[in-house]
mmCIF file of C-alpha atoms in Angstrom:
data_model
loop_
_atom_site.group_PDB
_atom_site.id
_atom_site.type_symbol
_atom_site.label_atom_id
_atom_site.label_comp_id
_atom_site.label_asym_id
_atom_site.label_seq_id
_atom_site.Cartn_x
_atom_site.Cartn_y
_atom_site.Cartn_z
ATOM 1 C CA MET L 168 -79.073 37.393 -9.117
ATOM 2 C CA LEU L 169 -79.541 36.728 -12.845
ATOM 3 C CA MET L 170 -76.653 37.599 -15.129
ATOM 4 C CA LEU L 171 -76.810 38.047 -18.926
ATOM 5 C CA SER L 172 -73.944 36.103 -20.414
ATOM 6 C CA THR L 173 -72.643 37.431 -23.717
ATOM 7 C CA SER L 174 -70.699 34.225 -24.374
ATOM 8 C CA SER L 175 -73.966 32.338 -24.812
ATOM 9 C CA LEU L 176 -75.101 34.598 -27.655
ATOM 10 C CA GLN L 177 -74.433 32.952 -30.974
ATOM 11 C CA LEU L 178 -75.496 35.680 -33.395
ATOM 12 C CA LYS L 179 -74.955 35.413 -37.091
ATOM 13 C CA PRO L 180 -73.327 38.587 -38.414
ATOM 14 C CA TYR L 181 -75.287 40.581 -40.978
ATOM 15 C CA ARG L 182 -73.663 42.546 -43.699
ATOM 16 C CA SER L 183 -76.348 45.231 -43.931
ATOM 17 C CA LEU L 184 -79.561 46.451 -42.388
ATOM 18 C CA SER L 185 -81.491 45.064 -45.338
ATOM 19 C CA ASP L 186 -80.227 41.535 -44.550
ATOM 20 C CA PHE L 187 -81.472 41.925 -41.000
ATOM 21 C CA THR L 188 -84.874 43.148 -42.221
ATOM 22 C CA ALA L 189 -85.177 40.280 -44.704
ATOM 23 C CA ILE L 190 -84.816 37.631 -41.985
ATOM 24 C CA GLY L 191 -87.310 39.398 -39.810
ATOM 25 C CA GLU L 192 -87.026 41.230 -36.560
ATOM 26 C CA SER L 193 -89.479 38.916 -34.785
ATOM 27 C CA SER L 194 -87.538 35.699 -35.497
ATOM 28 C CA PHE L 195 -84.254 37.381 -34.565
ATOM 29 C CA ARG L 196 -85.699 38.546 -31.255
ATOM 30 C CA LYS L 197 -87.089 35.084 -30.524
ATOM 31 C CA ASN L 198 -83.739 33.339 -31.151
ATOM 32 C CA LEU L 199 -81.866 35.838 -29.046
ATOM 33 C CA LEU L 200 -84.312 35.557 -26.173
ATOM 34 C CA VAL L 201 -84.026 31.788 -26.263
ATOM 35 C CA GLN L 202 -80.203 31.984 -26.108
ATOM 36 C CA CYS L 203 -79.854 34.751 -23.568
ATOM 37 C CA CYS L 204 -82.699 33.851 -21.284
ATOM 38 C CA SER L 205 -82.534 30.006 -21.199
ATOM 39 C CA ILE L 206 -82.401 29.894 -17.430
ATOM 40 C CA PRO L 207 -82.860 26.695 -15.417
ATOM 41 C CA ASN L 208 -86.412 26.026 -14.353
ATOM 42 C CA LEU L 209 -86.935 28.261 -11.393
ATOM 43 C CA ARG L 210 -89.596 25.994 -9.969
ATOM 44 C CA GLU L 211 -86.955 23.319 -9.454
ATOM 45 C CA GLN L 212 -84.814 25.624 -7.346
ATOM 46 C CA LYS L 213 -85.094 25.110 -3.636
ATOM 47 C CA GLY L 214 -85.541 28.116 -1.464
ATOM 48 C CA HIS L 215 -87.969 30.455 0.148
ATOM 49 C CA PRO L 216 -91.178 31.302 -1.842
ATOM 50 C CA LEU L 217 -90.242 34.994 -1.734
ATOM 51 C CA GLN L 218 -86.967 34.206 -3.462
ATOM 52 C CA TYR L 219 -88.868 32.297 -6.146
ATOM 53 C CA GLU L 220 -91.198 35.232 -6.782
ATOM 54 C CA GLU L 221 -88.225 37.605 -6.943
ATOM 55 C CA ASN L 222 -86.541 35.405 -9.538
ATOM 56 C CA ILE L 223 -89.719 35.394 -11.630
ATOM 57 C CA LYS L 224 -89.848 39.223 -11.582
ATOM 58 C CA ARG L 225 -86.187 39.464 -12.569
ATOM 59 C CA ARG L 226 -86.706 37.077 -15.458
ATOM 60 C CA ARG L 227 -89.666 39.065 -16.787
ATOM 61 C CA LEU L 228 -87.747 42.321 -16.468
ATOM 62 C CA LEU L 229 -84.791 40.835 -18.322
ATOM 63 C CA ILE L 230 -86.976 39.653 -21.197
ATOM 64 C CA PHE L 231 -88.619 43.117 -21.432
ATOM 65 C CA LEU L 232 -85.300 44.982 -21.493
ATOM 66 C CA VAL L 233 -83.811 42.706 -24.133
ATOM 67 C CA SER L 234 -86.909 42.946 -26.348
ATOM 68 C CA VAL L 235 -86.908 46.762 -26.116
ATOM 69 C CA GLY L 236 -83.199 46.965 -26.815
ATOM 70 C CA LEU L 237 -83.590 44.923 -29.988
ATOM 71 C CA SER L 238 -86.006 47.378 -31.625
ATOM 72 C CA PRO L 239 -83.794 49.116 -34.181
ATOM 73 C CA THR L 240 -84.098 52.825 -34.842
ATOM 74 C CA LEU L 241 -84.407 53.056 -38.582
ATOM 75 C CA PRO L 242 -83.566 56.294 -40.352
ATOM 76 C CA SER L 243 -86.490 58.310 -41.645
ATOM 77 C CA SER L 244 -87.145 57.747 -45.303
ATOM 78 C CA GLY L 245 -89.332 60.851 -45.701
ATOM 79 C CA LYS L 246 -87.951 63.620 -47.839
ATOM 80 C CA THR L 247 -88.863 67.281 -48.004
ATOM 81 C CA LYS L 248 -90.196 67.945 -51.443
ATOM 82 C CA VAL L 249 -88.645 70.995 -53.024
ATOM 83 C CA LYS L 250 -90.884 72.569 -55.627
ATOM 84 C CA SER L 251 -89.198 73.326 -58.914
ATOM 85 C CA PRO L 252 -89.965 76.485 -60.885
ATOM 86 C CA PHE L 253 -92.082 74.308 -63.195
ATOM 87 C CA ASP L 254 -94.215 73.079 -60.263
ATOM 88 C CA GLU L 255 -94.634 76.622 -58.965
ATOM 89 C CA LYS L 256 -95.713 77.862 -62.380
ATOM 90 C CA ARG L 257 -98.225 75.028 -62.666
ATOM 91 C CA ILE L 258 -99.707 75.841 -59.240
ATOM 92 C CA VAL L 259 -99.978 79.531 -60.129
ATOM 93 C CA GLU L 260 -101.824 78.617 -63.343
ATOM 94 C CA GLN L 261 -104.229 76.415 -61.361
ATOM 95 C CA ASN L 262 -104.800 79.243 -58.873
ATOM 96 C CA LYS L 263 -105.524 81.687 -61.694
ATOM 97 C CA ARG L 264 -108.079 79.307 -63.177
ATOM 98 C CA ILE L 265 -109.859 79.007 -59.818
ATOM 99 C CA GLN L 266 -109.726 82.778 -59.361
ATOM 100 C CA ARG L 267 -111.357 83.317 -62.749
ATOM 101 C CA GLU L 268 -114.140 80.937 -61.745
ATOM 102 C CA ASN L 269 -114.598 82.970 -58.538
ATOM 103 C CA ASN L 270 -114.604 86.268 -60.476
ATOM 104 C CA ALA L 271 -111.553 87.507 -58.599
ATOM 105 C CA PRO L 272 -110.323 91.012 -59.509
ATOM 106 C CA GLU L 273 -107.443 91.602 -61.867
ATOM 107 C CA ASP L 274 -103.868 91.177 -60.576
ATOM 108 C CA PHE L 275 -105.153 89.084 -57.664
ATOM 109 C CA PRO L 276 -102.206 87.406 -55.851
ATOM 110 C CA SER L 277 -101.600 83.653 -55.804
ATOM 111 C CA PHE L 278 -100.796 81.635 -52.708
ATOM 112 C CA ILE L 279 -98.542 78.562 -52.857
ATOM 113 C CA ARG L 280 -98.591 76.319 -49.790
ATOM 114 C CA GLU L 281 -95.536 74.265 -48.806
ATOM 115 C CA GLY L 282 -96.459 72.524 -45.569
ATOM 116 C CA PHE L 283 -97.098 75.240 -42.991
ATOM 117 C CA GLU L 284 -95.384 77.874 -45.124
ATOM 118 C CA VAL L 285 -97.250 80.018 -47.644
ATOM 119 C CA LYS L 286 -95.581 81.879 -50.475
ATOM 120 C CA VAL L 287 -97.389 84.909 -51.888
ATOM 121 C CA VAL L 288 -96.921 85.378 -55.630
ATOM 122 C CA ALA L 289 -97.881 88.907 -56.649
ATOM 123 C CA PRO L 290 -96.790 91.460 -59.278
ATOM 124 C CA ASP L 291 -93.816 93.707 -58.554
ATOM 125 C CA ASN L 292 -96.018 96.726 -57.810
ATOM 126 C CA TYR L 293 -97.057 95.192 -54.456
ATOM 127 C CA VAL L 294 -95.195 96.454 -51.378
ATOM 128 C CA THR L 295 -94.277 94.295 -48.357
ATOM 129 C CA SER L 296 -93.934 96.096 -45.011
ATOM 130 C CA GLU L 297 -91.693 95.042 -42.133
ATOM 131 C CA SER L 298 -94.655 93.510 -40.298
ATOM 132 C CA GLY L 299 -95.406 91.195 -43.253
ATOM 133 C CA LEU L 300 -98.397 93.181 -44.518
ATOM 134 C CA ILE L 301 -98.568 93.367 -48.328
ATOM 135 C CA PHE L 302 -100.417 96.141 -50.147
ATOM 136 C CA LYS L 303 -100.867 97.874 -53.472
ATOM 137 C CA ASP L 304 -102.212 101.406 -54.057
ATOM 138 C CA PHE L 305 -104.609 101.953 -56.944
ATOM 139 C CA GLU L 306 -105.237 105.584 -55.992
ATOM 140 C CA VAL L 307 -103.272 107.523 -53.369
ATOM 141 C CA GLY L 308 -105.931 110.072 -52.405
ATOM 142 C CA LYS L 309 -105.501 113.497 -50.844
ATOM 143 C CA GLY L 310 -105.390 114.964 -47.375
ATOM 144 C CA ASP L 311 -103.929 113.795 -44.079
ATOM 145 C CA HIS L 312 -103.494 110.255 -42.834
ATOM 146 C CA PRO L 313 -105.951 109.159 -40.115
ATOM 147 C CA LYS L 314 -104.743 108.984 -36.519
ATOM 148 C CA ASP L 315 -105.634 106.957 -33.457
ATOM 149 C CA GLY L 316 -108.870 108.229 -31.966
ATOM 150 C CA GLN L 317 -110.226 109.433 -35.308
ATOM 151 C CA GLN L 318 -113.039 107.679 -37.124
ATOM 152 C CA VAL L 319 -112.476 106.330 -40.613
ATOM 153 C CA ILE L 320 -115.335 105.819 -43.055
ATOM 154 C CA PHE L 321 -114.528 103.308 -45.781
ATOM 155 C CA HIS L 322 -115.835 100.716 -48.201
ATOM 156 C CA TYR L 323 -114.213 97.318 -48.540
ATOM 157 C CA ILE L 324 -114.497 93.962 -50.314
ATOM 158 C CA GLY L 325 -113.014 90.916 -48.579
ATOM 159 C CA TYR L 326 -111.639 87.852 -50.392
ATOM 160 C CA ASN L 327 -110.155 84.526 -49.353
ATOM 161 C CA GLU L 328 -107.035 82.990 -50.937
ATOM 162 C CA SER L 329 -108.955 81.556 -53.889
ATOM 163 C CA GLY L 330 -110.374 84.969 -54.796
ATOM 164 C CA ARG L 331 -113.887 84.212 -53.588
ATOM 165 C CA ARG L 332 -115.693 87.270 -52.202
ATOM 166 C CA ILE L 333 -116.603 86.772 -48.543
ATOM 167 C CA ASP L 334 -117.881 90.230 -47.553
ATOM 168 C CA SER L 335 -118.609 93.633 -49.081
ATOM 169 C CA THR L 336 -119.921 96.935 -47.766
ATOM 170 C CA TYR L 337 -120.955 97.831 -51.314
ATOM 171 C CA ILE L 338 -123.456 94.973 -51.231
ATOM 172 C CA GLN L 339 -124.535 95.952 -47.717
ATOM 173 C CA GLY L 340 -125.344 99.408 -49.043
ATOM 174 C CA ALA L 341 -123.452 101.457 -46.443
ATOM 175 C CA PRO L 342 -119.769 102.093 -45.668
ATOM 176 C CA ALA L 343 -118.084 100.931 -42.466
ATOM 177 C CA LYS L 344 -117.274 103.375 -39.657
ATOM 178 C CA VAL L 345 -114.564 102.534 -37.109
ATOM 179 C CA ARG L 346 -112.492 104.555 -34.657
ATOM 180 C CA LEU L 347 -108.803 103.738 -34.937
ATOM 181 C CA GLY L 348 -106.880 102.629 -31.856
ATOM 182 C CA THR L 349 -109.880 100.959 -30.212
ATOM 183 C CA ASN L 350 -109.239 97.380 -31.429
ATOM 184 C CA GLY L 351 -112.220 97.722 -33.730
ATOM 185 C CA LEU L 352 -110.258 96.288 -36.668
ATOM 186 C CA VAL L 353 -107.931 93.317 -37.050
ATOM 187 C CA PRO L 354 -104.265 94.433 -36.720
ATOM 188 C CA GLY L 355 -103.440 93.943 -40.410
ATOM 189 C CA PHE L 356 -106.458 95.921 -41.589
ATOM 190 C CA GLU L 357 -105.698 98.836 -39.260
ATOM 191 C CA GLN L 358 -102.049 98.863 -40.338
ATOM 192 C CA GLY L 359 -103.159 98.950 -43.957
ATOM 193 C CA ILE L 360 -105.646 101.806 -43.620
ATOM 194 C CA ILE L 361 -103.838 104.083 -41.148
ATOM 195 C CA ASP L 362 -101.420 105.450 -43.774
ATOM 196 C CA MET L 363 -104.044 105.915 -46.494
ATOM 197 C CA ARG L 364 -105.460 109.289 -47.498
ATOM 198 C CA PRO L 365 -109.127 110.155 -48.073
ATOM 199 C CA GLY L 366 -110.131 109.139 -51.583
ATOM 200 C CA GLY L 367 -107.411 106.500 -51.720
ATOM 201 C CA LYS L 368 -107.986 102.939 -52.916
ATOM 202 C CA ARG L 369 -105.744 100.093 -51.803
ATOM 203 C CA ARG L 370 -105.531 96.304 -51.828
ATOM 204 C CA ILE L 371 -104.362 94.845 -48.519
ATOM 205 C CA ILE L 372 -103.040 91.279 -48.127
ATOM 206 C CA ILE L 373 -103.166 90.308 -44.458
ATOM 207 C CA PRO L 374 -100.988 87.382 -43.282
ATOM 208 C CA PRO L 375 -102.378 85.017 -40.605
ATOM 209 C CA GLU L 376 -100.269 86.545 -37.828
ATOM 210 C CA LEU L 377 -101.925 89.935 -38.452
ATOM 211 C CA GLY L 378 -105.384 88.481 -38.980
ATOM 212 C CA PRO L 379 -108.370 88.061 -36.674
ATOM 213 C CA PRO L 380 -108.149 86.134 -33.402
ATOM 214 C CA VAL L 381 -108.883 82.415 -33.399
ATOM 215 C CA GLY L 382 -112.367 81.442 -32.278
ATOM 216 C CA PRO L 383 -115.793 80.303 -33.398
ATOM 217 C CA SER L 384 -117.081 83.898 -33.464
ATOM 218 C CA THR L 385 -115.065 84.791 -36.572
ATOM 219 C CA PHE L 386 -115.641 83.558 -40.113
ATOM 220 C CA PHE L 387 -111.986 84.106 -41.041
ATOM 221 C CA SER L 388 -109.486 81.241 -40.999
ATOM 222 C CA SER L 389 -106.441 81.996 -38.865
ATOM 223 C CA LYS L 390 -104.349 79.816 -41.170
ATOM 224 C CA GLN L 391 -105.109 81.738 -44.344
ATOM 225 C CA PHE L 392 -104.237 85.057 -45.870
ATOM 226 C CA GLU L 393 -107.087 87.525 -46.279
ATOM 227 C CA VAL L 394 -107.298 90.075 -49.094
ATOM 228 C CA PHE L 395 -109.226 93.369 -48.891
ATOM 229 C CA ASP L 396 -109.861 96.063 -51.460
ATOM 230 C CA VAL L 397 -110.341 99.241 -49.418
ATOM 231 C CA GLU L 398 -111.625 102.683 -50.391
ATOM 232 C CA LEU L 399 -111.099 105.337 -47.709
ATOM 233 C CA ILE L 400 -113.953 107.844 -48.020
ATOM 234 C CA SER L 401 -113.274 110.288 -45.187
ATOM 235 C CA VAL L 402 -111.696 110.826 -41.765
ATOM 236 C CA GLN L 403 -113.557 112.408 -38.839
ATOM 237 C CA ASP L 404 -112.411 113.926 -35.543
ATOM 238 C CA CYS L 405 -114.022 112.513 -32.427
ATOM 239 C CA GLN L 406 -114.668 113.891 -28.957
ATOM 240 C CA ARG L 407 -116.363 112.558 -25.856
ATOM 241 C CA ARG L 408 -119.653 114.137 -24.790
ATOM 242 C CA THR L 409 -121.058 113.835 -21.273
ATOM 243 C CA ILE L 410 -124.619 114.789 -20.301
ATOM 244 C CA GLY L 411 -125.422 113.975 -16.713
ATOM 245 C CA PHE L 412 -124.758 110.281 -16.223
ATOM 246 C CA TYR L 413 -124.687 109.661 -19.964
ATOM 247 C CA SER L 414 -121.435 109.693 -21.949
ATOM 248 C CA ASP L 415 -120.679 108.912 -25.576
ATOM 249 C CA VAL L 416 -118.301 109.800 -28.410
ATOM 250 C CA ILE L 417 -119.310 112.120 -31.221
ATOM 251 C CA CYS L 418 -117.399 112.078 -34.531
ATOM 252 C CA THR L 419 -117.835 114.822 -37.108
#
């Protein structure tokens, strides 16, 4: 059986990791392998051929283990960059310039990305709910809040983080009609409209976790915030109507 003798290792001490790196890991490994694994020629040993093959396997295994053990684990030199208030102000100014080019509405929020985290910079008159939804009321409206099962009729304009308009019912020429509680809206949009009143106007900032599901069928990015300006026109009661084998829902 092969034994690794520590007395045969004549290693020159190094004062620091930089000294070791300067000499080179490859030359260090080569010298150590020569010292620790200088084993008499196995072909000269007398014995059964199976014993010779076993010695060859042991020698290869020993060389592999020593070479793996010599690979030093160096500390990570990467640092997490912490943005200073000056950097944040500069990014907000850049965002505002891009938003002006995209004709974004006034008081449009800015989004500062730090890795996978996104910080929303908005005026103090925006409200953040417990779910992470952010909104601002331009007009409160009058009447009762809509409930699950009722149909809401509303106009909206959708924006991405840079303030570019991505959809609008005003351009389409007709408002949207959706029954609440039927998964007809993304969670953040339904949360934002369910406590509005008819005639109310609101800006809704939807975080990714309350946005649309991931998939090729949606044009929204699951990794971005979405912004909607919503105008709730009216709320309608709905009831199911059945005629023979035909059944539908009527909202008035």
